[in-house]
Amino acid sequence: MDAKLRQWLESIELAPIGDLQPLSGGDIAAVYRLSTHQGPVVIKHDDAARLRGEAEGLRALLSANAKLIVPEVLGLFEGWLVIESLDTVPAGPQSEAALGEGLRGLHEVIGDAHGWHQDNACGLTPQPNAPLNDGRAFQRERRLLPLCEACHQRGLLDNQLRERIERLAQDLERWLPDTPPSLLHGDLWSGNVLFTNKGPAVIDPAVYRHYPEVDVAMLTLFGSPGEAFFDAYWNGNAPADWPRREALFQLYPLLNHLLLFGAGYRSAVERSVARLESYT
């Protein structure tokens, strides 16, 4: 272990035992588990600004008191982030119901505007969060259009598909009501959900405030939780146009995957666009 890292860990009262052990799933950052005399911790090594955003997001989720387990931030230092290590257990219907209840509680934390007080990142992609009062405008100006332009500039979207996405973005006010902005995890795919003995946990956030269905649509993008989750989350109040909202709010993460991982995601973007167009 780097001597400077060891010295810093000791300054926050963590005494390492052995070396850093790489963990799987670190597609963006390097992720390690480390045994210490105070117990195991998880350590991430990445761009310092991205880690600052992640640390702030974890603290925001923890302070929401939403019955979701959020790992405590133990330290942040020059591109290193240390967080509490969580012991996981297999998921079942009860744990999925608890996830639905916890996520509903998180989304009941309402802010004044859509966005966040500073930009952060979703994966490697910078995420602009300058607040806007109208959620439709935020989805268009801070999410869809910037990523659409970035993908087009890299040759990942042709002119025709780009124009179709732009038309959908300009059409939001026609069908999507504005809503009070909920606190979001912001990158809630299944790999960022863990189940522990204390309840469902969330990691690796990209927090901001926006439509609550953003998090639900991300959960259903690469698989889907079971009915117990949806029964607990909707609590009898599922929006009548959920399938349309799901298609809309999956478009941003699909564009992000196209930007990050290449043309293999273009067909998924096109299917999402076609699904949205089918409602017009």
PDB file of C-alpha atoms in Angstrom:
ATOM      1  CA  MET A   1       0.000   0.000   0.000  1.00  0.00           C
ATOM      2  CA  ASP A   2       1.138   3.513  -0.827  1.00  0.00           C
ATOM      3  CA  ALA A   3       2.774   5.074   2.250  1.00  0.00           C
ATOM      4  CA  LYS A   4       0.849   8.327   1.822  1.00  0.00           C
ATOM      5  CA  LEU A   5      -2.467   6.452   1.704  1.00  0.00           C
ATOM      6  CA  ARG A   6      -1.525   4.438   4.792  1.00  0.00           C
ATOM      7  CA  GLN A   7      -0.575   7.603   6.660  1.00  0.00           C
ATOM      8  CA  TRP A   8      -3.871   9.260   5.749  1.00  0.00           C
ATOM      9  CA  LEU A   9      -5.875   6.207   6.830  1.00  0.00           C
ATOM     10  CA  GLU A  10      -4.145   6.261  10.166  1.00  0.00           C
ATOM     11  CA  SER A  11      -4.933   9.992  10.494  1.00  0.00           C
ATOM     12  CA  ILE A  12      -8.668   9.124  10.352  1.00  0.00           C
ATOM     13  CA  GLU A  13      -8.090   6.382  12.928  1.00  0.00           C
ATOM     14  CA  LEU A  14      -8.122   3.410  10.581  1.00  0.00           C
ATOM     15  CA  ALA A  15      -5.247   0.967  11.083  1.00  0.00           C
ATOM     16  CA  PRO A  16      -4.843  -1.192   7.941  1.00  0.00           C
ATOM     17  CA  ILE A  17      -4.361  -4.943   8.081  1.00  0.00           C
ATOM     18  CA  GLY A  18      -2.756  -6.280   4.906  1.00  0.00           C
ATOM     19  CA  ASP A  19      -3.171  -4.898   1.383  1.00  0.00           C
ATOM     20  CA  LEU A  20      -6.030  -3.494  -0.667  1.00  0.00           C
ATOM     21  CA  GLN A  21      -8.177  -6.286  -2.135  1.00  0.00           C
ATOM     22  CA  PRO A  22      -9.758  -5.425  -5.527  1.00  0.00           C
ATOM     23  CA  LEU A  23     -13.546  -5.758  -5.750  1.00  0.00           C
ATOM     24  CA  SER A  24     -15.518  -6.528  -8.889  1.00  0.00           C
ATOM     25  CA  GLY A  25     -17.842  -3.937 -10.407  1.00  0.00           C
ATOM     26  CA  GLY A  26     -15.374  -1.078 -10.598  1.00  0.00           C
ATOM     27  CA  ASP A  27     -16.003  -0.171 -14.240  1.00  0.00           C
ATOM     28  CA  ILE A  28     -15.493   3.541 -13.587  1.00  0.00           C
ATOM     29  CA  ALA A  29     -13.400   3.745 -10.403  1.00  0.00           C
ATOM     30  CA  ALA A  30     -10.986   1.294  -8.838  1.00  0.00           C
ATOM     31  CA  VAL A  31     -12.749  -0.260  -5.834  1.00  0.00           C
ATOM     32  CA  TYR A  32     -11.077  -2.138  -2.991  1.00  0.00           C
ATOM     33  CA  ARG A  33     -11.911  -3.798   0.286  1.00  0.00           C
ATOM     34  CA  LEU A  34      -9.503  -3.253   3.147  1.00  0.00           C
ATOM     35  CA  SER A  35      -9.362  -4.967   6.498  1.00  0.00           C
ATOM     36  CA  THR A  36      -8.540  -2.664   9.396  1.00  0.00           C
ATOM     37  CA  HIS A  37      -8.346  -3.081  13.157  1.00  0.00           C
ATOM     38  CA  GLN A  38     -11.570  -1.043  13.279  1.00  0.00           C
ATOM     39  CA  GLY A  39     -13.369  -3.358  10.836  1.00  0.00           C
ATOM     40  CA  PRO A  40     -13.546  -3.745   7.032  1.00  0.00           C
ATOM     41  CA  VAL A  41     -13.956  -0.680   4.811  1.00  0.00           C
ATOM     42  CA  VAL A  42     -14.437  -0.035   1.096  1.00  0.00           C
ATOM     43  CA  ILE A  43     -11.969   2.285  -0.643  1.00  0.00           C
ATOM     44  CA  LYS A  44     -12.462   3.894  -4.054  1.00  0.00           C
ATOM     45  CA  HIS A  45      -9.764   5.546  -6.160  1.00  0.00           C
ATOM     46  CA  ASP A  46     -10.965   7.932  -8.860  1.00  0.00           C
ATOM     47  CA  ASP A  47     -11.006  11.520 -10.073  1.00  0.00           C
ATOM     48  CA  ALA A  48     -11.129  13.737  -6.993  1.00  0.00           C
ATOM     49  CA  ALA A  49     -14.074  15.835  -8.201  1.00  0.00           C
ATOM     50  CA  ARG A  50     -16.189  12.750  -8.976  1.00  0.00           C
ATOM     51  CA  LEU A  51     -15.434  11.324  -5.547  1.00  0.00           C
ATOM     52  CA  ARG A  52     -16.382  14.603  -3.872  1.00  0.00           C
ATOM     53  CA  GLY A  53     -19.721  14.452  -5.681  1.00  0.00           C
ATOM     54  CA  GLU A  54     -20.251  10.841  -4.629  1.00  0.00           C
ATOM     55  CA  ALA A  55     -19.396  11.600  -1.013  1.00  0.00           C
ATOM     56  CA  GLU A  56     -21.808  14.512  -0.951  1.00  0.00           C
ATOM     57  CA  GLY A  57     -24.499  12.322  -2.507  1.00  0.00           C
ATOM     58  CA  LEU A  58     -24.030   9.605   0.094  1.00  0.00           C
ATOM     59  CA  ARG A  59     -24.330  12.174   2.874  1.00  0.00           C
ATOM     60  CA  ALA A  60     -27.473  13.643   1.317  1.00  0.00           C
ATOM     61  CA  LEU A  61     -29.097  10.210   1.059  1.00  0.00           C
ATOM     62  CA  LEU A  62     -28.099   9.353   4.621  1.00  0.00           C
ATOM     63  CA  SER A  63     -29.538  12.599   5.972  1.00  0.00           C
ATOM     64  CA  ALA A  64     -32.868  11.913   4.217  1.00  0.00           C
ATOM     65  CA  ASN A  65     -33.705   9.262   6.858  1.00  0.00           C
ATOM     66  CA  ALA A  66     -35.609   7.273   4.230  1.00  0.00           C
ATOM     67  CA  LYS A  67     -35.252   3.765   5.748  1.00  0.00           C
ATOM     68  CA  LEU A  68     -32.600   2.946   3.182  1.00  0.00           C
ATOM     69  CA  ILE A  69     -29.185   1.845   4.376  1.00  0.00           C
ATOM     70  CA  VAL A  70     -26.495   4.198   3.078  1.00  0.00           C
ATOM     71  CA  PRO A  71     -22.804   3.541   3.792  1.00  0.00           C
ATOM     72  CA  GLU A  72     -21.202   6.168   5.982  1.00  0.00           C
ATOM     73  CA  VAL A  73     -18.465   8.297   4.448  1.00  0.00           C
ATOM     74  CA  LEU A  74     -15.382   7.762   6.609  1.00  0.00           C
ATOM     75  CA  GLY A  75     -12.896   9.915   4.724  1.00  0.00           C
ATOM     76  CA  LEU A  76     -12.033  11.712   1.487  1.00  0.00           C
ATOM     77  CA  PHE A  77      -8.477  12.483   0.431  1.00  0.00           C
ATOM     78  CA  GLU A  78      -6.810  13.364  -2.902  1.00  0.00           C
ATOM     79  CA  GLY A  79      -8.715  10.914  -5.099  1.00  0.00           C
ATOM     80  CA  TRP A  80      -9.438   8.370  -2.368  1.00  0.00           C
ATOM     81  CA  LEU A  81     -12.849   7.798  -0.773  1.00  0.00           C
ATOM     82  CA  VAL A  82     -13.331   5.509   2.221  1.00  0.00           C
ATOM     83  CA  ILE A  83     -16.815   4.298   3.121  1.00  0.00           C
ATOM     84  CA  GLU A  84     -18.390   1.808   5.452  1.00  0.00           C
ATOM     85  CA  SER A  85     -18.402  -1.791   4.223  1.00  0.00           C
ATOM     86  CA  LEU A  86     -21.815  -3.473   4.092  1.00  0.00           C
ATOM     87  CA  ASP A  87     -22.474  -7.188   4.542  1.00  0.00           C
ATOM     88  CA  THR A  88     -24.964  -8.422   1.929  1.00  0.00           C
ATOM     89  CA  VAL A  89     -27.626 -11.145   2.033  1.00  0.00           C
ATOM     90  CA  PRO A  90     -29.831 -12.665  -0.703  1.00  0.00           C
ATOM     91  CA  ALA A  91     -32.879 -10.630  -1.724  1.00  0.00           C
ATOM     92  CA  GLY A  92     -36.421 -11.865  -1.209  1.00  0.00           C
ATOM     93  CA  PRO A  93     -39.970 -10.475  -1.487  1.00  0.00           C
ATOM     94  CA  GLN A  94     -39.747  -8.837   1.949  1.00  0.00           C
ATOM     95  CA  SER A  95     -36.481  -7.102   1.095  1.00  0.00           C
ATOM     96  CA  GLU A  96     -37.896  -5.900  -2.243  1.00  0.00           C
ATOM     97  CA  ALA A  97     -40.947  -4.505  -0.453  1.00  0.00           C
ATOM     98  CA  ALA A  98     -38.622  -2.729   1.971  1.00  0.00           C
ATOM     99  CA  LEU A  99     -36.737  -1.270  -0.991  1.00  0.00           C
ATOM    100  CA  GLY A 100     -39.998   0.065  -2.407  1.00  0.00           C
ATOM    101  CA  GLU A 101     -40.954   1.618   0.924  1.00  0.00           C
ATOM    102  CA  GLY A 102     -37.499   3.106   1.407  1.00  0.00           C
ATOM    103  CA  LEU A 103     -37.374   4.577  -2.081  1.00  0.00           C
ATOM    104  CA  ARG A 104     -40.842   6.058  -1.640  1.00  0.00           C
ATOM    105  CA  GLY A 105     -39.617   7.662   1.578  1.00  0.00           C
ATOM    106  CA  LEU A 106     -36.583   9.098  -0.195  1.00  0.00           C
ATOM    107  CA  HIS A 107     -38.746  10.591  -2.922  1.00  0.00           C
ATOM    108  CA  GLU A 108     -40.944  12.254  -0.297  1.00  0.00           C
ATOM    109  CA  VAL A 109     -37.996  14.553   0.466  1.00  0.00           C
ATOM    110  CA  ILE A 110     -38.925  17.546  -1.687  1.00  0.00           C
ATOM    111  CA  GLY A 111     -36.747  20.481  -2.725  1.00  0.00           C
ATOM    112  CA  ASP A 112     -37.394  23.919  -4.175  1.00  0.00           C
ATOM    113  CA  ALA A 113     -36.148  23.334  -7.735  1.00  0.00           C
ATOM    114  CA  HIS A 114     -35.176  20.580 -10.158  1.00  0.00           C
ATOM    115  CA  GLY A 115     -31.422  20.025 -10.102  1.00  0.00           C
ATOM    116  CA  TRP A 116     -28.736  20.331  -7.461  1.00  0.00           C
ATOM    117  CA  HIS A 117     -26.548  23.080  -6.057  1.00  0.00           C
ATOM    118  CA  GLN A 118     -23.553  21.762  -7.967  1.00  0.00           C
ATOM    119  CA  ASP A 119     -22.770  19.550 -10.944  1.00  0.00           C
ATOM    120  CA  ASN A 120     -21.672  15.963 -10.430  1.00  0.00           C
ATOM    121  CA  ALA A 121     -21.184  12.921 -12.646  1.00  0.00           C
ATOM    122  CA  CYS A 122     -23.093   9.831 -13.750  1.00  0.00           C
ATOM    123  CA  GLY A 123     -20.322   7.352 -14.325  1.00  0.00           C
ATOM    124  CA  LEU A 124     -17.630   9.242 -16.236  1.00  0.00           C
ATOM    125  CA  THR A 125     -20.161  11.631 -17.767  1.00  0.00           C
ATOM    126  CA  PRO A 126     -20.359  15.144 -16.303  1.00  0.00           C
ATOM    127  CA  GLN A 127     -23.914  15.755 -15.101  1.00  0.00           C
ATOM    128  CA  PRO A 128     -25.087  19.396 -15.271  1.00  0.00           C
ATOM    129  CA  ASN A 129     -27.444  20.201 -12.416  1.00  0.00           C
ATOM    130  CA  ALA A 130     -28.004  23.969 -12.554  1.00  0.00           C
ATOM    131  CA  PRO A 131     -31.494  24.309 -11.006  1.00  0.00           C
ATOM    132  CA  LEU A 132     -34.625  25.051 -13.020  1.00  0.00           C
ATOM    133  CA  ASN A 133     -38.102  25.567 -11.631  1.00  0.00           C
ATOM    134  CA  ASP A 134     -39.852  23.479 -14.295  1.00  0.00           C
ATOM    135  CA  GLY A 135     -39.118  19.750 -14.457  1.00  0.00           C
ATOM    136  CA  ARG A 136     -39.871  19.514 -18.178  1.00  0.00           C
ATOM    137  CA  ALA A 137     -37.297  22.209 -18.910  1.00  0.00           C
ATOM    138  CA  PHE A 138     -34.766  20.475 -16.646  1.00  0.00           C
ATOM    139  CA  GLN A 139     -35.232  17.124 -18.376  1.00  0.00           C
ATOM    140  CA  ARG A 140     -34.812  18.792 -21.757  1.00  0.00           C
ATOM    141  CA  GLU A 141     -32.015  21.306 -21.051  1.00  0.00           C
ATOM    142  CA  ARG A 142     -29.925  19.436 -18.465  1.00  0.00           C
ATOM    143  CA  ARG A 143     -30.434  15.830 -19.492  1.00  0.00           C
ATOM    144  CA  LEU A 144     -31.666  14.951 -22.985  1.00  0.00           C
ATOM    145  CA  LEU A 145     -30.259  17.722 -25.177  1.00  0.00           C
ATOM    146  CA  PRO A 146     -26.707  17.829 -23.723  1.00  0.00           C
ATOM    147  CA  LEU A 147     -26.252  14.059 -24.054  1.00  0.00           C
ATOM    148  CA  CYS A 148     -27.905  14.002 -27.451  1.00  0.00           C
ATOM    149  CA  GLU A 149     -25.427  16.632 -28.651  1.00  0.00           C
ATOM    150  CA  ALA A 150     -22.448  14.836 -27.090  1.00  0.00           C
ATOM    151  CA  CYS A 151     -23.401  11.545 -28.764  1.00  0.00           C
ATOM    152  CA  HIS A 152     -23.919  13.301 -32.094  1.00  0.00           C
ATOM    153  CA  GLN A 153     -20.534  15.022 -31.880  1.00  0.00           C
ATOM    154  CA  ARG A 154     -18.860  11.619 -31.420  1.00  0.00           C
ATOM    155  CA  GLY A 155     -20.678  10.151 -34.404  1.00  0.00           C
ATOM    156  CA  LEU A 156     -22.850   7.889 -32.244  1.00  0.00           C
ATOM    157  CA  LEU A 157     -26.155   9.463 -33.356  1.00  0.00           C
ATOM    158  CA  ASP A 158     -26.986  10.305 -36.954  1.00  0.00           C
ATOM    159  CA  ASN A 159     -28.884  13.484 -37.817  1.00  0.00           C
ATOM    160  CA  GLN A 160     -32.226  11.727 -38.125  1.00  0.00           C
ATOM    161  CA  LEU A 161     -32.157  10.073 -34.700  1.00  0.00           C
ATOM    162  CA  ARG A 162     -30.803  13.238 -33.137  1.00  0.00           C
ATOM    163  CA  GLU A 163     -33.716  15.238 -34.564  1.00  0.00           C
ATOM    164  CA  ARG A 164     -36.247  12.670 -33.316  1.00  0.00           C
ATOM    165  CA  ILE A 165     -34.869  12.983 -29.784  1.00  0.00           C
ATOM    166  CA  GLU A 166     -34.921  16.772 -30.004  1.00  0.00           C
ATOM    167  CA  ARG A 167     -38.576  16.726 -31.084  1.00  0.00           C
ATOM    168  CA  LEU A 168     -39.478  14.516 -28.131  1.00  0.00           C
ATOM    169  CA  ALA A 169     -37.611  16.839 -25.775  1.00  0.00           C
ATOM    170  CA  GLN A 170     -39.446  19.883 -27.112  1.00  0.00           C
ATOM    171  CA  ASP A 171     -42.805  18.115 -26.711  1.00  0.00           C
ATOM    172  CA  LEU A 172     -42.637  17.390 -22.975  1.00  0.00           C
ATOM    173  CA  GLU A 173     -44.879  20.253 -21.866  1.00  0.00           C
ATOM    174  CA  ARG A 174     -47.685  18.864 -24.008  1.00  0.00           C
ATOM    175  CA  TRP A 175     -48.140  15.681 -21.959  1.00  0.00           C
ATOM    176  CA  LEU A 176     -45.920  15.626 -18.863  1.00  0.00           C
ATOM    177  CA  PRO A 177     -47.177  17.603 -15.851  1.00  0.00           C
ATOM    178  CA  ASP A 178     -44.646  19.452 -13.770  1.00  0.00           C
ATOM    179  CA  THR A 179     -44.079  18.012 -10.303  1.00  0.00           C
ATOM    180  CA  PRO A 180     -42.395  19.003  -7.033  1.00  0.00           C
ATOM    181  CA  PRO A 181     -38.742  17.870  -7.272  1.00  0.00           C
ATOM    182  CA  SER A 182     -37.912  14.745  -5.267  1.00  0.00           C
ATOM    183  CA  LEU A 183     -34.497  13.830  -3.914  1.00  0.00           C
ATOM    184  CA  LEU A 184     -33.113  11.112  -6.213  1.00  0.00           C
ATOM    185  CA  HIS A 185     -30.344   8.566  -6.016  1.00  0.00           C
ATOM    186  CA  GLY A 186     -29.763   9.434  -9.674  1.00  0.00           C
ATOM    187  CA  ASP A 187     -28.077   6.223 -10.891  1.00  0.00           C
ATOM    188  CA  LEU A 188     -30.239   3.510  -9.374  1.00  0.00           C
ATOM    189  CA  TRP A 189     -29.511   0.503 -11.553  1.00  0.00           C
ATOM    190  CA  SER A 190     -29.648  -2.905  -9.880  1.00  0.00           C
ATOM    191  CA  GLY A 191     -25.890  -3.003  -9.268  1.00  0.00           C
ATOM    192  CA  ASN A 192     -26.204   0.009  -6.975  1.00  0.00           C
ATOM    193  CA  VAL A 193     -28.771  -1.726  -4.758  1.00  0.00           C
ATOM    194  CA  LEU A 194     -27.582  -4.081  -2.028  1.00  0.00           C
ATOM    195  CA  PHE A 195     -29.571  -6.092   0.495  1.00  0.00           C
ATOM    196  CA  THR A 196     -28.237  -6.318   4.040  1.00  0.00           C
ATOM    197  CA  ASN A 197     -29.384  -7.766   7.359  1.00  0.00           C
ATOM    198  CA  LYS A 198     -30.493  -4.256   8.321  1.00  0.00           C
ATOM    199  CA  GLY A 199     -32.480  -3.638   5.123  1.00  0.00           C
ATOM    200  CA  PRO A 200     -31.972  -2.526   1.516  1.00  0.00           C
ATOM    201  CA  ALA A 201     -28.949  -0.340   0.842  1.00  0.00           C
ATOM    202  CA  VAL A 202     -27.940   1.998  -1.985  1.00  0.00           C
ATOM    203  CA  ILE A 203     -24.446   2.954  -3.147  1.00  0.00           C
ATOM    204  CA  ASP A 204     -22.726   5.035  -5.870  1.00  0.00           C
ATOM    205  CA  PRO A 205     -25.265   7.873  -6.143  1.00  0.00           C
ATOM    206  CA  ALA A 206     -25.400  10.759  -8.621  1.00  0.00           C
ATOM    207  CA  VAL A 207     -27.913  12.787  -6.625  1.00  0.00           C
ATOM    208  CA  TYR A 208     -30.156  15.624  -7.738  1.00  0.00           C
ATOM    209  CA  ARG A 209     -33.834  16.564  -7.440  1.00  0.00           C
ATOM    210  CA  HIS A 210     -36.271  15.725 -10.218  1.00  0.00           C
ATOM    211  CA  TYR A 211     -39.201  13.459 -11.105  1.00  0.00           C
ATOM    212  CA  PRO A 212     -39.307  10.460  -8.725  1.00  0.00           C
ATOM    213  CA  GLU A 213     -39.951   8.066 -11.623  1.00  0.00           C
ATOM    214  CA  VAL A 214     -36.360   8.682 -12.770  1.00  0.00           C
ATOM    215  CA  ASP A 215     -35.081   6.247 -10.142  1.00  0.00           C
ATOM    216  CA  VAL A 216     -37.823   3.686 -10.813  1.00  0.00           C
ATOM    217  CA  ALA A 217     -37.185   3.764 -14.572  1.00  0.00           C
ATOM    218  CA  MET A 218     -33.486   3.169 -13.970  1.00  0.00           C
ATOM    219  CA  LEU A 219     -34.308   0.145 -11.807  1.00  0.00           C
ATOM    220  CA  THR A 220     -36.334  -1.391 -14.643  1.00  0.00           C
ATOM    221  CA  LEU A 221     -33.824  -0.632 -17.401  1.00  0.00           C
ATOM    222  CA  PHE A 222     -31.558  -3.659 -16.954  1.00  0.00           C
ATOM    223  CA  GLY A 223     -33.987  -6.106 -15.354  1.00  0.00           C
ATOM    224  CA  SER A 224     -36.757  -5.309 -12.912  1.00  0.00           C
ATOM    225  CA  PRO A 225     -37.607  -5.709  -9.244  1.00  0.00           C
ATOM    226  CA  GLY A 226     -40.583  -7.905  -8.406  1.00  0.00           C
ATOM    227  CA  GLU A 227     -44.204  -7.039  -7.745  1.00  0.00           C
ATOM    228  CA  ALA A 228     -43.524  -6.652  -4.019  1.00  0.00           C
ATOM    229  CA  PHE A 229     -41.332  -3.642  -4.822  1.00  0.00           C
ATOM    230  CA  PHE A 230     -43.935  -1.960  -7.018  1.00  0.00           C
ATOM    231  CA  ASP A 231     -46.795  -2.625  -4.605  1.00  0.00           C
ATOM    232  CA  ALA A 232     -44.798  -0.990  -1.809  1.00  0.00           C
ATOM    233  CA  TYR A 233     -43.455   1.869  -3.897  1.00  0.00           C
ATOM    234  CA  TRP A 234     -46.647   2.943  -5.666  1.00  0.00           C
ATOM    235  CA  ASN A 235     -48.774   2.245  -2.586  1.00  0.00           C
ATOM    236  CA  GLY A 236     -51.878   2.337  -4.785  1.00  0.00           C
ATOM    237  CA  ASN A 237     -50.880   5.565  -6.535  1.00  0.00           C
ATOM    238  CA  ALA A 238     -49.101   4.469  -9.713  1.00  0.00           C
ATOM    239  CA  PRO A 239     -49.378   7.163 -12.406  1.00  0.00           C
ATOM    240  CA  ALA A 240     -51.705   6.159 -15.231  1.00  0.00           C
ATOM    241  CA  ASP A 241     -49.008   7.058 -17.775  1.00  0.00           C
ATOM    242  CA  TRP A 242     -46.169   5.166 -16.056  1.00  0.00           C
ATOM    243  CA  PRO A 243     -45.189   3.209 -19.221  1.00  0.00           C
ATOM    244  CA  ARG A 244     -44.705   6.498 -21.071  1.00  0.00           C
ATOM    245  CA  ARG A 245     -42.747   8.021 -18.204  1.00  0.00           C
ATOM    246  CA  GLU A 246     -40.650   4.875 -17.974  1.00  0.00           C
ATOM    247  CA  ALA A 247     -39.704   5.204 -21.655  1.00  0.00           C
ATOM    248  CA  LEU A 248     -38.869   8.890 -21.222  1.00  0.00           C
ATOM    249  CA  PHE A 249     -36.728   8.508 -18.136  1.00  0.00           C
ATOM    250  CA  GLN A 250     -34.838   5.542 -19.580  1.00  0.00           C
ATOM    251  CA  LEU A 251     -33.699   7.624 -22.529  1.00  0.00           C
ATOM    252  CA  TYR A 252     -31.136   9.652 -20.561  1.00  0.00           C
ATOM    253  CA  PRO A 253     -29.312   6.623 -19.080  1.00  0.00           C
ATOM    254  CA  LEU A 254     -29.395   4.901 -22.474  1.00  0.00           C
ATOM    255  CA  LEU A 255     -27.821   7.944 -24.103  1.00  0.00           C
ATOM    256  CA  ASN A 256     -25.233   7.923 -21.326  1.00  0.00           C
ATOM    257  CA  HIS A 257     -24.447   4.269 -22.001  1.00  0.00           C
ATOM    258  CA  LEU A 258     -24.160   5.056 -25.698  1.00  0.00           C
ATOM    259  CA  LEU A 259     -21.703   7.838 -24.891  1.00  0.00           C
ATOM    260  CA  LEU A 260     -19.668   5.755 -22.437  1.00  0.00           C
ATOM    261  CA  PHE A 261     -19.685   2.332 -24.061  1.00  0.00           C
ATOM    262  CA  GLY A 262     -20.254   2.928 -27.740  1.00  0.00           C
ATOM    263  CA  ALA A 263     -22.494   2.069 -30.661  1.00  0.00           C
ATOM    264  CA  GLY A 264     -23.742  -1.211 -29.167  1.00  0.00           C
ATOM    265  CA  TYR A 265     -26.325   0.859 -27.278  1.00  0.00           C
ATOM    266  CA  ARG A 266     -27.623   2.724 -30.328  1.00  0.00           C
ATOM    267  CA  SER A 267     -30.397   0.221 -31.025  1.00  0.00           C
ATOM    268  CA  ALA A 268     -31.590   0.473 -27.416  1.00  0.00           C
ATOM    269  CA  VAL A 269     -31.739   4.264 -27.755  1.00  0.00           C
ATOM    270  CA  GLU A 270     -33.702   3.924 -30.985  1.00  0.00           C
ATOM    271  CA  ARG A 271     -36.164   1.487 -29.393  1.00  0.00           C
ATOM    272  CA  SER A 272     -36.736   3.895 -26.518  1.00  0.00           C
ATOM    273  CA  VAL A 273     -37.327   6.764 -28.942  1.00  0.00           C
ATOM    274  CA  ALA A 274     -39.764   4.660 -30.972  1.00  0.00           C
ATOM    275  CA  ARG A 275     -41.607   3.678 -27.818  1.00  0.00           C
ATOM    276  CA  LEU A 276     -42.039   7.337 -26.877  1.00  0.00           C
ATOM    277  CA  GLU A 277     -43.123   8.244 -30.389  1.00  0.00           C
ATOM    278  CA  SER A 278     -45.834   5.574 -30.253  1.00  0.00           C
ATOM    279  CA  TYR A 279     -47.694   7.695 -27.676  1.00  0.00           C
ATOM    280  CA  THR A 280     -47.900  10.782 -29.905  1.00  0.00           C
TER     281      THR A 280
END
